[in-house]
Amino acid sequence: MPPTALQPVRGTRDLIGEEQRRHQRVVDTARRIAALYGFEEWATPVFEDTRVFSRGLGDTSDVVSKEMYTFTDRGGDSITLRPENTAGVCRALVSNGLAQAGLPRKVFYAGPMFRYERPQKGRYRQFHQIGIEVLGAAEPLADAECIACGWHIQQELGIAEGTVLEVNTLGDAESAAAYRAALVAYFAGHKDRLSADSQVRLEKNPLRILDSKDAGDRALLTEAPTIFEHLTPAAAAFFEAVTRHLDRFGVPARRNPRIVRGLDYYSHTAFEFVTDRLGAQGTVMAGGRYDGLVEEMGGPPTPSVGWAAGVERLALLLEAGGLTPAVPRPVAVIPVGEAAEGPALDVAQALRRAGVVAEMAYKGNLKRRMERANRSGALAAVIIGDAELAEGVAQLRDLDAGTQETVPLAEVPGRLAP
Ligand code: ATP
Ligand code: MG
């Protein structure tokens, strides 16, 4: 019996054709725009010591408690496939001895992340993120610049019309403690109406209830106290400065006191760019300030801010907006007869060196090769037969106009170069 065809693992996908072109567009654009803001790209390992995430993200986060791909390797070490990259970047800052000087450091990254979640549109077990981190900057201008860079990337992609920035502050430690107490008092009065998950959150991390996706919890939230009533003057001033800078950057923002972010390490600014075009998976870019994370990795206090965005979700917005990048149209080089093959190859190489996409089929007569050229959407065909060879020329056919002219071989690249 022949072997059965194997399938990709549930929640993972092959990126082929249009899909890969959209992903590529997202990553290339983000990389280019982030560089304009002075971000340098880092690549950290796809797997880390499990403690990088359990310390970094906090044991009560959904990611650590339910979603990590953790395994013991053959050497007996506990390894986790990275569910996000902020903890890894902070670990790298410390392990490369970069946390002591030269701050702030501005880091961009792009790559696959892994979370054991229920797969659905815009939610996968292997997905991809782009992200930026400003490490070692306590100023509210850093928060605003990060957000402006994210907004710039979305504008450059052509999808910014469909997303809205929602910002919140989680305050400083004192504000957060006062707010936590107020939340506990409020929810304690409605404990029986909370979901089972949120009853646990009430004990362990009541702020997390604000992030609940349960409809009953969300109904209770409309009456819940907000952080704004519990901010210290310093925390309120920080938030005011962030929103003032955002104004200056021209990024439209909406205040949303429900945004807390799913991970434990945030303080002050928390934000999300959301869209109503992707159903339940409406958050495309999310981040905030994390002032304790580098310390969790064994480094000095290093106030930092950043965001991560889901490449799949941004790519879905490109698709919805009819913004799928086209395949570049090639030039087909067509030898007719064996003697022309070598010279045709030379022409194909000269075209490629001149920045022109050139295709030469491995076999076939003139008719087959022309059919193939038309199928591939070729702009032009360069046809070289024995008669052309004798005179050192080629037939240059414009496949859109249907016109043809004779051109010296040496002039072909110049005629077609962009
Ligand atoms: P969600 O509430 O959608 O689960 P999250 O709060 O877990 O998101 P973050 O950890 O902040 O997400 O990750 C940043 C971004 O990465 C998200 O806004 C989203 O665009 C993307 N993302 C997160 N998890 C997934 C996933 N499983 N599949 C695809 N994209 C994801
Ligand atoms: Mg999640």
PDB file of C-alpha atoms and ligand atoms in Angstrom, residues 62-63 67 115 117 123 211 213 262 313, ligand 2:
ATOM      1  CA  ASP A  62      -3.543  32.707  29.919  1.00  0.00           C
ATOM      2  CA  VAL A  63      -0.464  32.198  27.781  1.00  0.00           C
ATOM      3  CA  GLU A  67      -1.192  28.016  25.810  1.00  0.00           C
ATOM      4  CA  ARG A 115       0.414  28.998  21.277  1.00  0.00           C
ATOM      5  CA  GLU A 117      -5.195  27.725  21.210  1.00  0.00           C
ATOM      6  CA  ARG A 123      -5.984  32.500  15.383  1.00  0.00           C
ATOM      7  CA  ASP A 211      -9.895  41.254  29.671  1.00  0.00           C
ATOM      8  CA  LYS A 213     -14.262  37.361  26.802  1.00  0.00           C
ATOM      9  CA  GLY A 262      -3.090  39.622  28.680  1.00  0.00           C
ATOM     10  CA  ARG A 313      -4.385  39.467  10.993  1.00  0.00           C
TER      11      ARG A 313
HETATM   12 MG    MG B   2      -4.531  35.270  23.340  1.00  0.00          MG
END
